[in-house]
Amino acid sequence: EVQLVESGGGLVQPGGSLRLSCAASGFSLSIYWMTWVRQTPGKGLEWVANIKEDGSEKYYVDSVKGRFTISRDNAKNSLYLQMNRLRVEDSAVYYCARVVLIPYYYGSSRYHADYSDYWGQGTLVTVSS
Amino acid sequence: AIQMTQSPSSLSASVGDRVTITCRASQDIRNDLGWYQQKPGKAPKLLIYAAISLESGVPSRFSGSGSGTDFTLTISSLQPEDFATYYCLQDYNYPRTFGQGTKVEIK
């Protein structure tokens, strides 16, 4: 059974740091892109970051660039999000999810779509003084 | 960043109703769009990927259509378990962007 379990959330003061972890089981992390998505309580979803299977490509939403770092340890089947210089507006539930790439044809050309098929239960980060 | 404009932001419907939610992208995103359902306190759940493909295990009353800039999620006959918030997500480029969500409530 595929499972993703986040941990590491908690209360931190503005300017502080936290490291979120996402432990994967039931599949090999090494063959999947992975993603972090967050949700402010009572609000919508916001994509945060993606990382390629081997960690060679990483992408971030502008609001966290230079402060957050996504990483992975495929040997430990784990995904991480290092969050530094935290702001009040970073308070949210953070979800990790597995990303699947699938080819499709649009006209006569072939492209890849991606989607997140398995999600963790989320971990709450609260940034407050 | 690509803006995803979802409408309506909320709707009230009855069991058995046909429900349509739309998502408009600020530029052409081919078929690079997914639809997710979220219930309170739970993680999002994938319904549709590549705009029109039904995820395995998702009931056939859910369907997706559209391409380019205009996309639709349709629930053909609303069931009690479908009352939730629905989000579109573009995977055409980075940063990925979600629509603002549509809350489907009981009439």
PDB file of C-alpha atoms in Angstrom:
ATOM      1  CA  GLU A   1       0.000   0.000   0.000  1.00  0.00           C
ATOM      2  CA  VAL A   2       1.337   3.400  -0.977  1.00  0.00           C
ATOM      3  CA  GLN A   3       1.681   5.750   1.986  1.00  0.00           C
ATOM      4  CA  LEU A   4       3.172   9.178   2.549  1.00  0.00           C
ATOM      5  CA  VAL A   5       3.604  10.439   6.089  1.00  0.00           C
ATOM      6  CA  GLU A   6       4.688  13.995   6.810  1.00  0.00           C
ATOM      7  CA  SER A   7       6.315  15.105  10.039  1.00  0.00           C
ATOM      8  CA  GLY A   8       8.267  18.008  11.438  1.00  0.00           C
ATOM      9  CA  GLY A   9       5.583  20.662  11.636  1.00  0.00           C
ATOM     10  CA  GLY A  10       5.054  22.812  14.687  1.00  0.00           C
ATOM     11  CA  LEU A  11       5.129  26.288  16.135  1.00  0.00           C
ATOM     12  CA  VAL A  12       8.076  28.505  15.234  1.00  0.00           C
ATOM     13  CA  GLN A  13       8.799  32.191  15.596  1.00  0.00           C
ATOM     14  CA  PRO A  14       9.121  34.455  12.573  1.00  0.00           C
ATOM     15  CA  GLY A  15      12.629  34.188  11.183  1.00  0.00           C
ATOM     16  CA  GLY A  16      13.018  30.662  12.472  1.00  0.00           C
ATOM     17  CA  SER A  17      13.549  27.377  10.663  1.00  0.00           C
ATOM     18  CA  LEU A  18      11.831  24.033  10.358  1.00  0.00           C
ATOM     19  CA  ARG A  19      12.578  20.882   8.407  1.00  0.00           C
ATOM     20  CA  LEU A  20       9.630  18.881   7.167  1.00  0.00           C
ATOM     21  CA  SER A  21      10.008  15.221   6.302  1.00  0.00           C
ATOM     22  CA  CYS A  22       7.863  12.946   4.179  1.00  0.00           C
ATOM     23  CA  ALA A  23       8.389   9.223   4.614  1.00  0.00           C
ATOM     24  CA  ALA A  24       7.283   7.131   1.671  1.00  0.00           C
ATOM     25  CA  SER A  25       6.331   3.469   1.800  1.00  0.00           C
ATOM     26  CA  GLY A  26       4.820   0.970  -0.597  1.00  0.00           C
ATOM     27  CA  PHE A  27       6.764   2.303  -3.582  1.00  0.00           C
ATOM     28  CA  SER A  28      10.253   3.343  -4.555  1.00  0.00           C
ATOM     29  CA  LEU A  29      10.669   7.100  -4.213  1.00  0.00           C
ATOM     30  CA  SER A  30      13.609   7.007  -6.633  1.00  0.00           C
ATOM     31  CA  ILE A  31      11.444   6.726  -9.749  1.00  0.00           C
ATOM     32  CA  TYR A  32       9.045   9.578  -9.024  1.00  0.00           C
ATOM     33  CA  TRP A  33       9.077  13.323  -9.015  1.00  0.00           C
ATOM     34  CA  MET A  34       7.733  14.609  -5.726  1.00  0.00           C
ATOM     35  CA  THR A  35       5.971  17.775  -4.682  1.00  0.00           C
ATOM     36  CA  TRP A  36       5.087  19.924  -1.672  1.00  0.00           C
ATOM     37  CA  VAL A  37       1.763  21.760  -1.595  1.00  0.00           C
ATOM     38  CA  ARG A  38       0.477  23.922   1.248  1.00  0.00           C
ATOM     39  CA  GLN A  39      -2.878  25.186   2.425  1.00  0.00           C
ATOM     40  CA  THR A  40      -3.502  28.092   4.713  1.00  0.00           C
ATOM     41  CA  PRO A  41      -6.273  27.189   7.166  1.00  0.00           C
ATOM     42  CA  GLY A  42      -9.614  27.927   5.567  1.00  0.00           C
ATOM     43  CA  LYS A  43      -8.010  28.931   2.274  1.00  0.00           C
ATOM     44  CA  GLY A  44      -7.038  27.359  -1.025  1.00  0.00           C
ATOM     45  CA  LEU A  45      -4.155  25.188  -2.159  1.00  0.00           C
ATOM     46  CA  GLU A  46      -0.763  26.594  -3.123  1.00  0.00           C
ATOM     47  CA  TRP A  47       1.947  24.658  -4.920  1.00  0.00           C
ATOM     48  CA  VAL A  48       5.308  25.092  -3.175  1.00  0.00           C
ATOM     49  CA  ALA A  49       8.014  22.996  -4.857  1.00  0.00           C
ATOM     50  CA  ASN A  50       8.812  20.020  -7.090  1.00  0.00           C
ATOM     51  CA  ILE A  51      11.903  17.830  -7.266  1.00  0.00           C
ATOM     52  CA  LYS A  52      12.985  15.430  -9.979  1.00  0.00           C
ATOM     53  CA  GLU A  53      13.593  11.732  -9.338  1.00  0.00           C
ATOM     54  CA  ASP A  54      17.337  12.142  -8.870  1.00  0.00           C
ATOM     55  CA  GLY A  55      17.179  15.600  -7.287  1.00  0.00           C
ATOM     56  CA  SER A  56      18.828  17.244 -10.292  1.00  0.00           C
ATOM     57  CA  GLU A  57      15.925  19.623 -10.959  1.00  0.00           C
ATOM     58  CA  LYS A  58      14.058  21.659  -8.378  1.00  0.00           C
ATOM     59  CA  TYR A  59      11.347  24.269  -8.834  1.00  0.00           C
ATOM     60  CA  TYR A  60       9.804  26.677  -6.333  1.00  0.00           C
ATOM     61  CA  VAL A  61       7.001  29.173  -6.062  1.00  0.00           C
ATOM     62  CA  ASP A  62       8.464  32.674  -6.050  1.00  0.00           C
ATOM     63  CA  SER A  63       7.400  33.426  -2.485  1.00  0.00           C
ATOM     64  CA  VAL A  64       9.707  30.731  -1.040  1.00  0.00           C
ATOM     65  CA  LYS A  65      12.688  30.960  -3.392  1.00  0.00           C
ATOM     66  CA  GLY A  66      15.884  31.503  -1.464  1.00  0.00           C
ATOM     67  CA  ARG A  67      14.245  30.490   1.820  1.00  0.00           C
ATOM     68  CA  PHE A  68      12.967  26.938   1.248  1.00  0.00           C
ATOM     69  CA  THR A  69      14.928  23.964  -0.104  1.00  0.00           C
ATOM     70  CA  ILE A  70      13.354  20.760  -1.327  1.00  0.00           C
ATOM     71  CA  SER A  71      15.540  17.659  -1.182  1.00  0.00           C
ATOM     72  CA  ARG A  72      15.289  13.913  -1.108  1.00  0.00           C
ATOM     73  CA  ASP A  73      17.138  10.835   0.116  1.00  0.00           C
ATOM     74  CA  ASN A  74      16.097   7.999  -2.152  1.00  0.00           C
ATOM     75  CA  ALA A  75      18.028   5.487  -0.080  1.00  0.00           C
ATOM     76  CA  LYS A  76      15.821   6.418   2.883  1.00  0.00           C
ATOM     77  CA  ASN A  77      12.716   6.763   0.707  1.00  0.00           C
ATOM     78  CA  SER A  78      12.247  10.230   2.126  1.00  0.00           C
ATOM     79  CA  LEU A  79      11.473  13.737   0.921  1.00  0.00           C
ATOM     80  CA  TYR A  80      12.307  16.913   2.802  1.00  0.00           C
ATOM     81  CA  LEU A  81      11.487  20.602   2.885  1.00  0.00           C
ATOM     82  CA  GLN A  82      13.953  22.823   4.706  1.00  0.00           C
ATOM     83  CA  MET A  83      12.216  26.077   5.569  1.00  0.00           C
ATOM     84  CA  ASN A  84      14.348  29.013   6.687  1.00  0.00           C
ATOM     85  CA  ARG A  85      13.550  32.651   7.481  1.00  0.00           C
ATOM     86  CA  LEU A  86       9.954  31.685   8.077  1.00  0.00           C
ATOM     87  CA  ARG A  87       7.234  34.308   7.830  1.00  0.00           C
ATOM     88  CA  VAL A  88       3.775  34.481   9.357  1.00  0.00           C
ATOM     89  CA  GLU A  89       2.335  33.948   5.884  1.00  0.00           C
ATOM     90  CA  ASP A  90       4.104  30.568   5.632  1.00  0.00           C
ATOM     91  CA  SER A  91       1.706  29.205   8.258  1.00  0.00           C
ATOM     92  CA  ALA A  92      -0.178  26.379   6.602  1.00  0.00           C
ATOM     93  CA  VAL A  93      -0.740  22.661   6.395  1.00  0.00           C
ATOM     94  CA  TYR A  94       2.020  21.232   4.227  1.00  0.00           C
ATOM     95  CA  TYR A  95       1.316  18.180   2.106  1.00  0.00           C
ATOM     96  CA  CYS A  96       3.787  16.011   0.235  1.00  0.00           C
ATOM     97  CA  ALA A  97       2.575  14.118  -2.794  1.00  0.00           C
ATOM     98  CA  ARG A  98       3.848  11.715  -5.408  1.00  0.00           C
ATOM     99  CA  VAL A  99       3.967  13.005  -8.978  1.00  0.00           C
ATOM    100  CA  VAL A 100       3.228  10.776 -11.947  1.00  0.00           C
ATOM    101  CA  LEU A 101       4.255  11.719 -15.477  1.00  0.00           C
ATOM    102  CA  ILE A 102       2.113  10.434 -18.298  1.00  0.00           C
ATOM    103  CA  PRO A 103       2.480  10.986 -22.052  1.00  0.00           C
ATOM    104  CA  TYR A 104      -0.401  12.261 -24.124  1.00  0.00           C
ATOM    105  CA  TYR A 105      -0.928  13.465 -27.672  1.00  0.00           C
ATOM    106  CA  TYR A 106      -2.102  16.987 -28.399  1.00  0.00           C
ATOM    107  CA  GLY A 107      -2.665  17.274 -32.109  1.00  0.00           C
ATOM    108  CA  SER A 108       0.162  15.293 -33.623  1.00  0.00           C
ATOM    109  CA  SER A 109       2.694  16.105 -30.930  1.00  0.00           C
ATOM    110  CA  ARG A 110       3.506  14.149 -27.808  1.00  0.00           C
ATOM    111  CA  TYR A 111       3.690  15.827 -24.424  1.00  0.00           C
ATOM    112  CA  HIS A 112       3.767  14.822 -20.774  1.00  0.00           C
ATOM    113  CA  ALA A 113       1.188  15.689 -18.199  1.00  0.00           C
ATOM    114  CA  ASP A 114       1.870  15.271 -14.525  1.00  0.00           C
ATOM    115  CA  TYR A 115      -0.437  14.780 -11.613  1.00  0.00           C
ATOM    116  CA  SER A 116      -0.298  13.868  -7.939  1.00  0.00           C
ATOM    117  CA  ASP A 117      -1.943  10.546  -7.235  1.00  0.00           C
ATOM    118  CA  TYR A 118      -0.968   9.936  -3.590  1.00  0.00           C
ATOM    119  CA  TRP A 119      -0.855  12.530  -0.844  1.00  0.00           C
ATOM    120  CA  GLY A 120       0.174  12.545   2.773  1.00  0.00           C
ATOM    121  CA  GLN A 121      -2.150  13.637   5.564  1.00  0.00           C
ATOM    122  CA  GLY A 122      -0.352  16.951   6.011  1.00  0.00           C
ATOM    123  CA  THR A 123       1.667  18.574   8.771  1.00  0.00           C
ATOM    124  CA  LEU A 124       0.755  21.937  10.308  1.00  0.00           C
ATOM    125  CA  VAL A 125       3.302  24.730  10.426  1.00  0.00           C
ATOM    126  CA  THR A 126       2.456  27.765  12.525  1.00  0.00           C
ATOM    127  CA  VAL A 127       4.693  30.807  12.371  1.00  0.00           C
ATOM    128  CA  SER A 128       3.881  33.173  15.208  1.00  0.00           C
ATOM    129  CA  SER A 129       5.554  35.178  17.920  1.00  0.00           C
TER     130      SER A 129
ATOM    131  CA  ALA B   1       2.790  32.835 -13.645  1.00  0.00           C
ATOM    132  CA  ILE B   2      -0.276  31.347 -15.303  1.00  0.00           C
ATOM    133  CA  GLN B   3      -3.477  32.474 -13.617  1.00  0.00           C
ATOM    134  CA  MET B   4      -6.192  29.874 -13.171  1.00  0.00           C
ATOM    135  CA  THR B   5      -9.629  31.413 -12.778  1.00  0.00           C
ATOM    136  CA  GLN B   6     -12.154  28.967 -11.407  1.00  0.00           C
ATOM    137  CA  SER B   7     -15.897  29.539 -11.295  1.00  0.00           C
ATOM    138  CA  PRO B   8     -18.140  29.596  -9.490  1.00  0.00           C
ATOM    139  CA  SER B   9     -16.418  29.983  -6.129  1.00  0.00           C
ATOM    140  CA  SER B  10     -19.314  28.138  -4.527  1.00  0.00           C
ATOM    141  CA  LEU B  11     -22.566  26.544  -5.534  1.00  0.00           C
ATOM    142  CA  SER B  12     -25.541  24.904  -3.890  1.00  0.00           C
ATOM    143  CA  ALA B  13     -26.957  21.787  -5.465  1.00  0.00           C
ATOM    144  CA  SER B  14     -29.166  18.834  -4.659  1.00  0.00           C
ATOM    145  CA  VAL B  15     -28.425  15.143  -4.842  1.00  0.00           C
ATOM    146  CA  GLY B  16     -28.954  14.024  -8.410  1.00  0.00           C
ATOM    147  CA  ASP B  17     -28.169  17.417  -9.937  1.00  0.00           C
ATOM    148  CA  ARG B  18     -25.727  17.870 -12.790  1.00  0.00           C
ATOM    149  CA  VAL B  19     -22.913  20.152 -11.669  1.00  0.00           C
ATOM    150  CA  THR B  20     -20.423  21.989 -13.856  1.00  0.00           C
ATOM    151  CA  ILE B  21     -17.290  23.778 -12.664  1.00  0.00           C
ATOM    152  CA  THR B  22     -15.087  25.737 -15.020  1.00  0.00           C
ATOM    153  CA  CYS B  23     -11.440  26.730 -14.997  1.00  0.00           C
ATOM    154  CA  ARG B  24      -9.920  29.274 -17.349  1.00  0.00           C
ATOM    155  CA  ALA B  25      -6.169  29.605 -17.858  1.00  0.00           C
ATOM    156  CA  SER B  26      -4.551  32.951 -18.638  1.00  0.00           C
ATOM    157  CA  GLN B  27      -2.712  31.321 -21.542  1.00  0.00           C
ATOM    158  CA  ASP B  28      -2.846  28.158 -23.639  1.00  0.00           C
ATOM    159  CA  ILE B  29      -1.936  25.160 -21.455  1.00  0.00           C
ATOM    160  CA  ARG B  30      -2.790  22.411 -23.954  1.00  0.00           C
ATOM    161  CA  ASN B  31      -4.304  19.579 -21.858  1.00  0.00           C
ATOM    162  CA  ASP B  32      -2.023  20.120 -18.860  1.00  0.00           C
ATOM    163  CA  LEU B  33      -4.732  20.344 -16.247  1.00  0.00           C
ATOM    164  CA  GLY B  34      -5.878  18.228 -13.332  1.00  0.00           C
ATOM    165  CA  TRP B  35      -8.925  18.327 -11.096  1.00  0.00           C
ATOM    166  CA  TYR B  36      -8.786  17.533  -7.379  1.00  0.00           C
ATOM    167  CA  GLN B  37     -11.450  17.048  -4.739  1.00  0.00           C
ATOM    168  CA  GLN B  38     -10.849  18.003  -1.126  1.00  0.00           C
ATOM    169  CA  LYS B  39     -13.002  17.325   1.901  1.00  0.00           C
ATOM    170  CA  PRO B  40     -12.535  19.190   5.205  1.00  0.00           C
ATOM    171  CA  GLY B  41      -9.465  18.050   7.115  1.00  0.00           C
ATOM    172  CA  LYS B  42      -8.373  15.728   4.331  1.00  0.00           C
ATOM    173  CA  ALA B  43      -5.719  15.786   1.642  1.00  0.00           C
ATOM    174  CA  PRO B  44      -6.729  16.527  -1.936  1.00  0.00           C
ATOM    175  CA  LYS B  45      -7.765  13.583  -4.070  1.00  0.00           C
ATOM    176  CA  LEU B  46      -7.041  13.332  -7.781  1.00  0.00           C
ATOM    177  CA  LEU B  47     -10.108  13.019  -9.999  1.00  0.00           C
ATOM    178  CA  ILE B  48      -9.028  13.929 -13.533  1.00  0.00           C
ATOM    179  CA  TYR B  49      -5.609  14.320 -15.173  1.00  0.00           C
ATOM    180  CA  ALA B  50      -4.525  15.549 -18.598  1.00  0.00           C
ATOM    181  CA  ALA B  51      -7.840  17.442 -18.706  1.00  0.00           C
ATOM    182  CA  ILE B  52      -9.985  14.482 -19.699  1.00  0.00           C
ATOM    183  CA  SER B  53      -8.556  11.271 -18.185  1.00  0.00           C
ATOM    184  CA  LEU B  54     -10.391   9.739 -15.245  1.00  0.00           C
ATOM    185  CA  GLU B  55      -8.144   8.549 -12.443  1.00  0.00           C
ATOM    186  CA  SER B  56      -8.477   4.868 -11.630  1.00  0.00           C
ATOM    187  CA  GLY B  57     -11.145   4.200  -9.021  1.00  0.00           C
ATOM    188  CA  VAL B  58     -12.924   7.521  -9.496  1.00  0.00           C
ATOM    189  CA  PRO B  59     -16.649   7.131 -10.274  1.00  0.00           C
ATOM    190  CA  SER B  60     -17.649   7.632 -13.895  1.00  0.00           C
ATOM    191  CA  ARG B  61     -20.089  10.403 -12.948  1.00  0.00           C
ATOM    192  CA  PHE B  62     -17.006  12.649 -12.903  1.00  0.00           C
ATOM    193  CA  SER B  63     -15.730  13.831 -16.262  1.00  0.00           C
ATOM    194  CA  GLY B  64     -13.362  16.468 -17.567  1.00  0.00           C
ATOM    195  CA  SER B  65     -13.387  18.347 -20.836  1.00  0.00           C
ATOM    196  CA  GLY B  66     -11.683  21.227 -22.574  1.00  0.00           C
ATOM    197  CA  SER B  67      -8.257  22.138 -23.861  1.00  0.00           C
ATOM    198  CA  GLY B  68      -6.180  25.234 -24.423  1.00  0.00           C
ATOM    199  CA  THR B  69      -7.570  27.803 -21.990  1.00  0.00           C
ATOM    200  CA  ASP B  70     -11.041  26.585 -21.045  1.00  0.00           C
ATOM    201  CA  PHE B  71     -11.736  23.483 -18.984  1.00  0.00           C
ATOM    202  CA  THR B  72     -14.750  21.928 -17.303  1.00  0.00           C
ATOM    203  CA  LEU B  73     -15.329  19.407 -14.549  1.00  0.00           C
ATOM    204  CA  THR B  74     -18.769  17.836 -14.677  1.00  0.00           C
ATOM    205  CA  ILE B  75     -20.494  15.706 -12.084  1.00  0.00           C
ATOM    206  CA  SER B  76     -23.362  14.080 -13.958  1.00  0.00           C
ATOM    207  CA  SER B  77     -25.472  13.162 -10.930  1.00  0.00           C
ATOM    208  CA  LEU B  78     -24.340  14.631  -7.624  1.00  0.00           C
ATOM    209  CA  GLN B  79     -24.064  12.143  -4.782  1.00  0.00           C
ATOM    210  CA  PRO B  80     -23.944  12.877  -1.022  1.00  0.00           C
ATOM    211  CA  GLU B  81     -20.229  12.053  -0.887  1.00  0.00           C
ATOM    212  CA  ASP B  82     -19.475  14.637  -3.592  1.00  0.00           C
ATOM    213  CA  PHE B  83     -20.081  17.636  -1.353  1.00  0.00           C
ATOM    214  CA  ALA B  84     -16.557  19.016  -1.146  1.00  0.00           C
ATOM    215  CA  THR B  85     -14.259  21.671  -2.587  1.00  0.00           C
ATOM    216  CA  TYR B  86     -12.859  21.182  -6.068  1.00  0.00           C
ATOM    217  CA  TYR B  87      -9.621  22.637  -7.445  1.00  0.00           C
ATOM    218  CA  CYS B  88      -8.026  22.757 -10.862  1.00  0.00           C
ATOM    219  CA  LEU B  89      -4.235  22.700 -11.190  1.00  0.00           C
ATOM    220  CA  GLN B  90      -2.173  23.516 -14.271  1.00  0.00           C
ATOM    221  CA  ASP B  91       0.973  21.483 -14.875  1.00  0.00           C
ATOM    222  CA  TYR B  92       1.962  23.238 -18.104  1.00  0.00           C
ATOM    223  CA  ASN B  93       4.847  25.135 -16.569  1.00  0.00           C
ATOM    224  CA  TYR B  94       6.364  26.391 -13.335  1.00  0.00           C
ATOM    225  CA  PRO B  95       5.215  27.712 -10.999  1.00  0.00           C
ATOM    226  CA  ARG B  96       2.313  25.317 -10.887  1.00  0.00           C
ATOM    227  CA  THR B  97      -0.891  27.185 -10.061  1.00  0.00           C
ATOM    228  CA  PHE B  98      -4.222  26.132  -8.602  1.00  0.00           C
ATOM    229  CA  GLY B  99      -7.604  27.654  -9.195  1.00  0.00           C
ATOM    230  CA  GLN B 100      -9.103  29.286  -6.119  1.00  0.00           C
ATOM    231  CA  GLY B 101     -11.507  26.405  -5.532  1.00  0.00           C
ATOM    232  CA  THR B 102     -15.229  25.716  -5.869  1.00  0.00           C
ATOM    233  CA  LYS B 103     -17.142  24.674  -2.785  1.00  0.00           C
ATOM    234  CA  VAL B 104     -20.086  22.430  -3.594  1.00  0.00           C
ATOM    235  CA  GLU B 105     -22.692  22.642  -0.844  1.00  0.00           C
ATOM    236  CA  ILE B 106     -25.993  20.951  -0.179  1.00  0.00           C
ATOM    237  CA  LYS B 107     -29.056  22.901  -1.234  1.00  0.00           C
TER     238      LYS B 107
END
